[in-house]
PDB file of C-alpha atoms and ligand atoms in Angstrom:
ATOM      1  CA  UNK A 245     160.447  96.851  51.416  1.00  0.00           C
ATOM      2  CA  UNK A 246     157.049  97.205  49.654  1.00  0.00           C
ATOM      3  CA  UNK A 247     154.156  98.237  51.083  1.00  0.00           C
ATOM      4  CA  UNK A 248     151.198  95.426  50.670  1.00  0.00           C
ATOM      5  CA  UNK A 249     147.657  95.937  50.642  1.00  0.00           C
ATOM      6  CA  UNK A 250     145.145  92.972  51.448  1.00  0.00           C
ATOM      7  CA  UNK A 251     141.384  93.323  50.637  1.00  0.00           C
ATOM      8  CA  UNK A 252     139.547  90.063  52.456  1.00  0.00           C
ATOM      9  CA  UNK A 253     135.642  89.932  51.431  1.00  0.00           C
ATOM     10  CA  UNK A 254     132.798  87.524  52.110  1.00  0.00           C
ATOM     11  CA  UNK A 255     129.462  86.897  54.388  1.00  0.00           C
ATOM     12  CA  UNK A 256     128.771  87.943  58.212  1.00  0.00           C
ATOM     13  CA  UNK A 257     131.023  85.168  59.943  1.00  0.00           C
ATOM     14  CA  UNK A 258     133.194  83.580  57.396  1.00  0.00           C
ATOM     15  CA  UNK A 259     136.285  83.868  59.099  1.00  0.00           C
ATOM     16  CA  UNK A 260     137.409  87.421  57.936  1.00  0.00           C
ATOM     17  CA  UNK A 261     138.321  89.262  61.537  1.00  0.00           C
ATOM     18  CA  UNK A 262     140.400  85.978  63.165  1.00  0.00           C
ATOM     19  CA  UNK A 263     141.929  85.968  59.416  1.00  0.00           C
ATOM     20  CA  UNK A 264     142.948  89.362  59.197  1.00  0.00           C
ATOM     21  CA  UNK A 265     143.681  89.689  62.387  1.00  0.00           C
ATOM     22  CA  UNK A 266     146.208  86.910  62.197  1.00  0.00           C
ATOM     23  CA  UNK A 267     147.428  88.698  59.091  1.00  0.00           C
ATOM     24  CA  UNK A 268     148.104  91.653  61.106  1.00  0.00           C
ATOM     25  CA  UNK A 269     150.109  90.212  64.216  1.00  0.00           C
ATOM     26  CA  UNK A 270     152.337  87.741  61.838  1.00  0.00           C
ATOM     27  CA  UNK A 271     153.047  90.471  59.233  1.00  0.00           C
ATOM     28  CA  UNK A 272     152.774  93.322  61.160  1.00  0.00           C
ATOM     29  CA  UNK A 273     150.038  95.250  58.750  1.00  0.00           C
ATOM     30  CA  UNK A 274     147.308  97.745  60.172  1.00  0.00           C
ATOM     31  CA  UNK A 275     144.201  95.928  60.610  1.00  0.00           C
ATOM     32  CA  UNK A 276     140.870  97.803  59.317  1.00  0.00           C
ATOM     33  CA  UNK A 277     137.979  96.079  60.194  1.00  0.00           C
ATOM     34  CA  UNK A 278     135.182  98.245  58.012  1.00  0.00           C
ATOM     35  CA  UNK A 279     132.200  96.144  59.470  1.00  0.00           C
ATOM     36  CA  UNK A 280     133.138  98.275  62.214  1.00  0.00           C
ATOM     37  CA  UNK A 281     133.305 101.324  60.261  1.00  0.00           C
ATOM     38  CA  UNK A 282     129.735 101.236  58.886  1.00  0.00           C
ATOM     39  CA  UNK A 283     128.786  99.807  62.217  1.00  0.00           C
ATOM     40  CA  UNK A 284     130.281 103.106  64.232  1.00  0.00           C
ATOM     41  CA  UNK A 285     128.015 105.284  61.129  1.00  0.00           C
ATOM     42  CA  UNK A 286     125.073 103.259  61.992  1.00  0.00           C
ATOM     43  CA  UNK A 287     125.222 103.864  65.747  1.00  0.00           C
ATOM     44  CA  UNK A 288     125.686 107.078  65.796  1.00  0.00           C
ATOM     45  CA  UNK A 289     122.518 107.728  63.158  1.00  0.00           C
ATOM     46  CA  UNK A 290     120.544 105.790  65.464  1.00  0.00           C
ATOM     47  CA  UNK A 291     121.291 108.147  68.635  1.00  0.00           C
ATOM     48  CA  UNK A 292     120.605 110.830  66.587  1.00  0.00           C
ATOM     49  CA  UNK A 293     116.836 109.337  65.913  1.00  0.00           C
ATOM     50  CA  UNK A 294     117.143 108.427  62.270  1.00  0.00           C
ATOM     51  CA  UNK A 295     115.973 105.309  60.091  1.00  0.00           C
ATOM     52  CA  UNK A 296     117.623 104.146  56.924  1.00  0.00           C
ATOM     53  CA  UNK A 297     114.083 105.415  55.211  1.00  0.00           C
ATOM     54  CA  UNK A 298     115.201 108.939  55.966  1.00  0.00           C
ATOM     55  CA  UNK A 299     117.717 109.793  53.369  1.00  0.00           C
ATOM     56  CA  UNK A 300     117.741 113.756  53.152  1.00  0.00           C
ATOM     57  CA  UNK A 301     118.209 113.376  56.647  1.00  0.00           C
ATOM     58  CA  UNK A 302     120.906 110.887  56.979  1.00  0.00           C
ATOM     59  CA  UNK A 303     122.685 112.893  54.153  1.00  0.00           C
ATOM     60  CA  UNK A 304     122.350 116.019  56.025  1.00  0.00           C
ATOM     61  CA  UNK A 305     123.620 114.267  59.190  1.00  0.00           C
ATOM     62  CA  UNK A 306     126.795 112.685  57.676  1.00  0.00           C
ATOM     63  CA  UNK A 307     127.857 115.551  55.840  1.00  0.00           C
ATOM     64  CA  UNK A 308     127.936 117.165  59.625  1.00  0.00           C
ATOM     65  CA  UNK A 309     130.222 114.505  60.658  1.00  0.00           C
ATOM     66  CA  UNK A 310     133.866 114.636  61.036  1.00  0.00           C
ATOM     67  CA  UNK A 311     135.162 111.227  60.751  1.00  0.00           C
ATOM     68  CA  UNK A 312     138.440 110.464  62.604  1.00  0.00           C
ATOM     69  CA  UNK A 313     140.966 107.303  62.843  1.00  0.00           C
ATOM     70  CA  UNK A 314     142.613 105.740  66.020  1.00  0.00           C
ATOM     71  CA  UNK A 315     145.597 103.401  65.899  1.00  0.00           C
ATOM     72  CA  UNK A 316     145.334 101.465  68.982  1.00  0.00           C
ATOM     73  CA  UNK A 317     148.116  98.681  68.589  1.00  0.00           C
ATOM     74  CA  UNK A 318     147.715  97.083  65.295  1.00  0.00           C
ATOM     75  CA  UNK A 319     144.043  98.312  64.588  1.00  0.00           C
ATOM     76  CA  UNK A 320     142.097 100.636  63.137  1.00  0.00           C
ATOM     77  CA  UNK A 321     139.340 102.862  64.872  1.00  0.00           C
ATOM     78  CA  UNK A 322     136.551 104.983  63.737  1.00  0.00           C
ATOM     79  CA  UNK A 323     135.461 107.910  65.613  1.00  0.00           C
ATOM     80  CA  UNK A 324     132.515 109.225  64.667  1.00  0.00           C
ATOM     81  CA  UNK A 325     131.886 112.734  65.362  1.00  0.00           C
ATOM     82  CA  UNK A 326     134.893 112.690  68.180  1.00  0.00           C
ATOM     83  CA  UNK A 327     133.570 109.916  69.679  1.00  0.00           C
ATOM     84  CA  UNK A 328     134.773 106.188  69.659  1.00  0.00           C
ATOM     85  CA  UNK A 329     131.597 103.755  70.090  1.00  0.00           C
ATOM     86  CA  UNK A 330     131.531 101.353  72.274  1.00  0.00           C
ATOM     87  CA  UNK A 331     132.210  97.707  71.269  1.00  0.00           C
ATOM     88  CA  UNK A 332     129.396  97.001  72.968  1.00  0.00           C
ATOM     89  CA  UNK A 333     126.785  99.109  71.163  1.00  0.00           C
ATOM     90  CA  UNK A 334     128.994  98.589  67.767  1.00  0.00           C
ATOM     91  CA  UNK A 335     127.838  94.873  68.295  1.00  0.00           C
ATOM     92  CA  UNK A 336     124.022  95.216  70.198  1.00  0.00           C
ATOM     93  CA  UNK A 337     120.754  94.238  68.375  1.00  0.00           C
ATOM     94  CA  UNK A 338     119.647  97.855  67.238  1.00  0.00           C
ATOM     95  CA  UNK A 339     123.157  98.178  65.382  1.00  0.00           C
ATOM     96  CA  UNK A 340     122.641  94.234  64.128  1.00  0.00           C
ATOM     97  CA  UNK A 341     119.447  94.838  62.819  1.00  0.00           C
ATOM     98  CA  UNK A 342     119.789  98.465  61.250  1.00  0.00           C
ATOM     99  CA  UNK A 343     123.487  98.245  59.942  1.00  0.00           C
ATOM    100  CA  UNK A 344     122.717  96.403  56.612  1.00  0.00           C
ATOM    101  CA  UNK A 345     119.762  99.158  55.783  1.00  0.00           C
ATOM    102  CA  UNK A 346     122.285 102.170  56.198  1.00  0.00           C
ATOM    103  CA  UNK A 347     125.405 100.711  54.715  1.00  0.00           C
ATOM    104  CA  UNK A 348     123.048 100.106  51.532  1.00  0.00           C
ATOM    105  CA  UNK A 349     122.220 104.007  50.868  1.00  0.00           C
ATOM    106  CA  UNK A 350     124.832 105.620  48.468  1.00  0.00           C
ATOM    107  CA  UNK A 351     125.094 108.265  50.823  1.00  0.00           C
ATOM    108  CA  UNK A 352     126.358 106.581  53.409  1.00  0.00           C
ATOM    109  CA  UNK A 353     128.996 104.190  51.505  1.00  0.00           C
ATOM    110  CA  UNK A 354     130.032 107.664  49.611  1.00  0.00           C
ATOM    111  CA  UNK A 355     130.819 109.084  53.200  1.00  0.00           C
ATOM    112  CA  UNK A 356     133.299 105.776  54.274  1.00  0.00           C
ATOM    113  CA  UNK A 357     134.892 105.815  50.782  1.00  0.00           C
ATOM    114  CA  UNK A 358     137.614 108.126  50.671  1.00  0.00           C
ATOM    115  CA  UNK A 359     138.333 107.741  54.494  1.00  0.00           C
ATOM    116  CA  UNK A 360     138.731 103.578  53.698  1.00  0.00           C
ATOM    117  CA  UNK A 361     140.845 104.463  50.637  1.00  0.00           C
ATOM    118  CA  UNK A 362     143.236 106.993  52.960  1.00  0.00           C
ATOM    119  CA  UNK A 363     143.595 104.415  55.724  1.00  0.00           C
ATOM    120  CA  UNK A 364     146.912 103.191  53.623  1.00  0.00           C
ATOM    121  CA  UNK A 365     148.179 106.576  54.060  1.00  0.00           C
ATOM    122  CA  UNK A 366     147.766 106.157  57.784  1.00  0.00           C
ATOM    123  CA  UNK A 367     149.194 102.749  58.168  1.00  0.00           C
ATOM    124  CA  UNK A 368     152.507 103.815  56.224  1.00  0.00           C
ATOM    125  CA  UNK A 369     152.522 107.060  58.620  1.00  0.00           C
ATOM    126  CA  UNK A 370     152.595 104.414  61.527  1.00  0.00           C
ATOM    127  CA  UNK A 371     155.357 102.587  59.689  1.00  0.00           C
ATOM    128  CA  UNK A 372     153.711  99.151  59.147  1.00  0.00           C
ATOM    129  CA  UNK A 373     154.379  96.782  56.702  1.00  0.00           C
ATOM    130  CA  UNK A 374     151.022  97.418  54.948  1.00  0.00           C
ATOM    131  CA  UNK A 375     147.439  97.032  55.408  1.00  0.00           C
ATOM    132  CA  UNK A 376     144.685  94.233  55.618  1.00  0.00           C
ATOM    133  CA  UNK A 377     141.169  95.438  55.160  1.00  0.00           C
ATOM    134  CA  UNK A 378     138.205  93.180  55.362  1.00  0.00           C
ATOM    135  CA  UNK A 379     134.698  94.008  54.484  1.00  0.00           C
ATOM    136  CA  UNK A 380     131.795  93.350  51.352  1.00  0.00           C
ATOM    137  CA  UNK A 381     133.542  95.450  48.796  1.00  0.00           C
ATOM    138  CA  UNK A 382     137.128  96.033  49.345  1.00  0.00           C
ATOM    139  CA  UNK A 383     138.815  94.047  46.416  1.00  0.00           C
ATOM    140  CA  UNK A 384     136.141  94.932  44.281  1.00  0.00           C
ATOM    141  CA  UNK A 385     135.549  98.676  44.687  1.00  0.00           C
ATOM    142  CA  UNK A 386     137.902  99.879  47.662  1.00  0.00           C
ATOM    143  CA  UNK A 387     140.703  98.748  46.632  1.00  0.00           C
ATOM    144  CA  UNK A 388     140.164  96.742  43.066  1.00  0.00           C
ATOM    145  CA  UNK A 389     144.071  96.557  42.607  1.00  0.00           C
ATOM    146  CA  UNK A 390     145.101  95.279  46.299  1.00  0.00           C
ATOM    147  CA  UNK A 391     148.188  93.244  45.910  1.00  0.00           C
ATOM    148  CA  UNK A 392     146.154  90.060  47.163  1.00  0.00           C
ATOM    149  CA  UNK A 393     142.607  90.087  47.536  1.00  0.00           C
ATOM    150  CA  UNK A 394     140.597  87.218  49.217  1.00  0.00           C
ATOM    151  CA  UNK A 395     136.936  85.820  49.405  1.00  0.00           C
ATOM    152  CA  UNK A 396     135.787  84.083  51.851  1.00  0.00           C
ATOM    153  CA  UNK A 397     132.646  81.973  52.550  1.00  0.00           C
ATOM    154  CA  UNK A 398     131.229  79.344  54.414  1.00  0.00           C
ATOM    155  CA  UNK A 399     127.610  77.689  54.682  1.00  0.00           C
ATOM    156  CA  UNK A 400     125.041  79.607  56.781  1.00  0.00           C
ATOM    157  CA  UNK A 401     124.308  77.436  59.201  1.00  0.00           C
ATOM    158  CA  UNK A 402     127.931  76.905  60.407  1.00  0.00           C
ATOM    159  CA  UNK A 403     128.052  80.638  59.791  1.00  0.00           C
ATOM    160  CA  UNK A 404     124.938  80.642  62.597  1.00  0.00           C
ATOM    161  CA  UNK A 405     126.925  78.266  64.706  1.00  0.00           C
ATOM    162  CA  UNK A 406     129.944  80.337  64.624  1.00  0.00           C
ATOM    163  CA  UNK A 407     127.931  83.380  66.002  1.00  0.00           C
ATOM    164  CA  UNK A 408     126.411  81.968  68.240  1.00  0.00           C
ATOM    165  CA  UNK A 409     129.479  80.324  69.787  1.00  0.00           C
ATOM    166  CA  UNK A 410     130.396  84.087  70.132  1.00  0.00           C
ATOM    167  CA  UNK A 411     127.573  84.279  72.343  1.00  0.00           C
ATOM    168  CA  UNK A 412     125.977  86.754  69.359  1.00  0.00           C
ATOM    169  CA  UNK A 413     121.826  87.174  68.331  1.00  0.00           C
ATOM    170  CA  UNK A 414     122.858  88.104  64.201  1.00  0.00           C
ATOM    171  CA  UNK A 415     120.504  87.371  61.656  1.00  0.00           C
ATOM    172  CA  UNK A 416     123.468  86.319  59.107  1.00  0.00           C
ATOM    173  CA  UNK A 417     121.309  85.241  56.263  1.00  0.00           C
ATOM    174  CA  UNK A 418     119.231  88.557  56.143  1.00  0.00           C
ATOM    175  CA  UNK A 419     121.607  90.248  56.604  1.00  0.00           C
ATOM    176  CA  UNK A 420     123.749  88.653  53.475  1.00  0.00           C
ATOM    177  CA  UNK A 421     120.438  88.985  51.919  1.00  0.00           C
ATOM    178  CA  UNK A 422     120.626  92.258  52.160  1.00  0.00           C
ATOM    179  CA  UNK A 423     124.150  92.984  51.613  1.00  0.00           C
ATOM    180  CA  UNK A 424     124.825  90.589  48.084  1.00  0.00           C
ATOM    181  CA  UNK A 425     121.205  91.807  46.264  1.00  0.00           C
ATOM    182  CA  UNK A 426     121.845  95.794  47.247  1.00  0.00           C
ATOM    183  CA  UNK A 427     122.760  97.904  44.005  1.00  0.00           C
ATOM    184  CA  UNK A 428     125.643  99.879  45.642  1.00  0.00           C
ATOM    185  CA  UNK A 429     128.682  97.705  45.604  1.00  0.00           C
ATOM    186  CA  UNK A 430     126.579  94.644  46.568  1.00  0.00           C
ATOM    187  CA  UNK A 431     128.977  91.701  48.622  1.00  0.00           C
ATOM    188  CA  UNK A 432     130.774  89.478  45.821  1.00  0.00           C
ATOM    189  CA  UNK A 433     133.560  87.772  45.206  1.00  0.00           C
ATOM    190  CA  UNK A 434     135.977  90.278  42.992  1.00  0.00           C
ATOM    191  CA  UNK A 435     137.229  88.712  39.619  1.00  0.00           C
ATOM    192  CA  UNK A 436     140.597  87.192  40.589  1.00  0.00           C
ATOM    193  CA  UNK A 437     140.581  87.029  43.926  1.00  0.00           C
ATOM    194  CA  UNK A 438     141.244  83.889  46.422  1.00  0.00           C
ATOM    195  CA  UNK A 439     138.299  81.984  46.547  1.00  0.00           C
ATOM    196  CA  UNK A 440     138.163  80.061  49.844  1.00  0.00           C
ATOM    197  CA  UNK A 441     135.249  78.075  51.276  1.00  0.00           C
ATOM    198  CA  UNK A 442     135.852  77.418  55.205  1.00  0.00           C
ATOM    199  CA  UNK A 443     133.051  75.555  55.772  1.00  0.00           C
ATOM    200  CA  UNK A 444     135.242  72.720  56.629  1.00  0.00           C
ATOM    201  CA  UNK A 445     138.557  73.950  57.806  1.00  0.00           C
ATOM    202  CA  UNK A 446     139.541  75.276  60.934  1.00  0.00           C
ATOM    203  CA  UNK A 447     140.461  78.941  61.413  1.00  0.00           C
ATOM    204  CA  UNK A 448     144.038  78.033  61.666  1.00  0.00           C
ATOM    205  CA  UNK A 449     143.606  75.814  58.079  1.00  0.00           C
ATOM    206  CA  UNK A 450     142.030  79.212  56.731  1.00  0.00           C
ATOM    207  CA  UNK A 451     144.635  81.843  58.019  1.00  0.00           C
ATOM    208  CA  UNK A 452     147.361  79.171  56.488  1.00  0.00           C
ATOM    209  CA  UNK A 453     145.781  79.649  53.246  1.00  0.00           C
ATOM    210  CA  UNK A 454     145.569  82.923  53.341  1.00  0.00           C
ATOM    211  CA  UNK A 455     149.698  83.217  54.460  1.00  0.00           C
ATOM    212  CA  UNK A 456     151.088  81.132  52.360  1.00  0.00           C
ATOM    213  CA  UNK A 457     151.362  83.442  49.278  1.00  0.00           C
ATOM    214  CA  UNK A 458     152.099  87.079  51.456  1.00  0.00           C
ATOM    215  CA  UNK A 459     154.822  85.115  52.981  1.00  0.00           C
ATOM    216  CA  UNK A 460     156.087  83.948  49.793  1.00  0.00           C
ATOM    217  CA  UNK A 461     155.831  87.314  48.260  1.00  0.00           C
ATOM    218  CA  UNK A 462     157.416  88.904  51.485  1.00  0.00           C
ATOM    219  CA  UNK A 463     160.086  86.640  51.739  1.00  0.00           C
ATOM    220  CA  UNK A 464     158.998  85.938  55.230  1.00  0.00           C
TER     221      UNK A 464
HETATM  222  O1   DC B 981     131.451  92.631  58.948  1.00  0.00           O
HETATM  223  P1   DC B 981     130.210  93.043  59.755  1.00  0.00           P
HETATM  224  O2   DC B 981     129.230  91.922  59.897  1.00  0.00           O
HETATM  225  O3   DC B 981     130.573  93.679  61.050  1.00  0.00           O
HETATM  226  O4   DC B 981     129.519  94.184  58.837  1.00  0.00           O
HETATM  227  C1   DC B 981     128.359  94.854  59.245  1.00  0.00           C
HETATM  228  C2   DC B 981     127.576  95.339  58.054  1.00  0.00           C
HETATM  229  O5   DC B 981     128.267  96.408  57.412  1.00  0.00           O
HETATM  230  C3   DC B 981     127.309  94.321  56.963  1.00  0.00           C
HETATM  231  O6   DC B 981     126.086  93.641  57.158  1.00  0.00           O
HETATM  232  C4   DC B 981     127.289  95.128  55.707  1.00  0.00           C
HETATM  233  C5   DC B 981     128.074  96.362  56.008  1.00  0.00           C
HETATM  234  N1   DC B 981     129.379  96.414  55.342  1.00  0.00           N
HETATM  235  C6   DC B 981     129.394  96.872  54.048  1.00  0.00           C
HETATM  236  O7   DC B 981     128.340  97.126  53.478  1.00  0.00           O
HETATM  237  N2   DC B 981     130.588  97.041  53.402  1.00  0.00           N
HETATM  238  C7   DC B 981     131.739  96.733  54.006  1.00  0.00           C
HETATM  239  N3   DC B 981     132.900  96.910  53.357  1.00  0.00           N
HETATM  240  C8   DC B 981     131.730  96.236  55.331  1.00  0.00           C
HETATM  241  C9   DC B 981     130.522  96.061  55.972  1.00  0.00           C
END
């Protein structure tokens, strides 16, 4: 059987992680989550005292960092430097409010690239069925010829509501903002992909959507 690769982009809190997640467990497929991955960067530039205004520095920093992958059940795990960041810090305020700042230097997206691109090698190592991979820029720079790539948005304020129904303080606008006006592979939706708005639709109407052709394609 083929191996499938599934880019899923859009805004903070459009659905992506319950999506891809659900992708994973129905179709067995690793699950990269590479908020996290820029998140785990971010962190660990922050402990180590630097701003996103610093760029010889941050250069410097990353090009001292080995970058290493866990595969705990169906997911994907950065470690950073040996060390595995805690969900908690990968989700606190100071990682909220500095991620968007760092993941827009070159530098930084030019240290995740490769690494995101050899996750498929990984997930075919570990024998699964392929690979979903959500983020701003995987259909279109990651992987621009994934075998289905999705975008997915939603209004910002149900966006807010969904956040803070997770009990989350995440400025989602700025941080779009931020993300879709950026000139290094800025958040949009990649010509030809899945354009879904889930504004309206429950998380189990999205994840349908989303199924509905990888099952046909798979048979399944
Ligand atoms: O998905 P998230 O909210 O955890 O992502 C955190 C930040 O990481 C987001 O504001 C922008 C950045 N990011 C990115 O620039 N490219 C990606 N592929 C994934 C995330």
């Amino acid at each position: 059987m083929s191996f499938l690769i599934i880019a899923i982009d859009g805004g903070a809190a459009a659905g992506k992680s319950t999506t891809a997640r659900a992708l994973s467990s129905r179709f067995n497929f690793l699950h990269i989550d590479t908020g996290s991955y820029y998140r785990a960067l971010t962190a660990e530039l922050l402990r180590r005292g630097l701003n996103p205004a610093e760029v010889t520095a941050v250069e410097s920093a990353l090009a001292e960092l080995p970058l290493g992958t866990v595969v705990d059940g169906r997911r994907a795990q950065i470690e950073v430097g040996g060390r595995l960041v805690p969900e908690a810090e990968l989700r606190g305020p100071a990682v909220n409010a500095a991620v968007s700042h760092f993941a827009a230097l070159p530098a930084v997206r030019a240290a995740l690239l490769a690494y995101q691109r050899d996750q498929a090698r990984i997930a075919r190592e570990h024998r699964f069925a392929g690979l979903v991979m959500e983020g701003r820029d995987i259909g279109t720079v990651i992987f621009p010829d994934a075998d289905f790539r999705f975008f997915l948005h939603a209004d910002p304020e149900e966006r807010a509501r969904r956040r803070a129904a997770e009990g989350q303080q995440d400025s989602i606008a700025e941080r779009d903002r931020l993300d879709s006006t950026r000139k290094a592979a800025p958040l949009l939706c990649p010509p030809g992909a899945i354009d879904i708005d889930s504004t309206f639709l429950s998380l189990d109407e999205v994840v349908a959507r989303v199924s509905g052709p990888i099952a046909a394609q798979m048979g399944a």
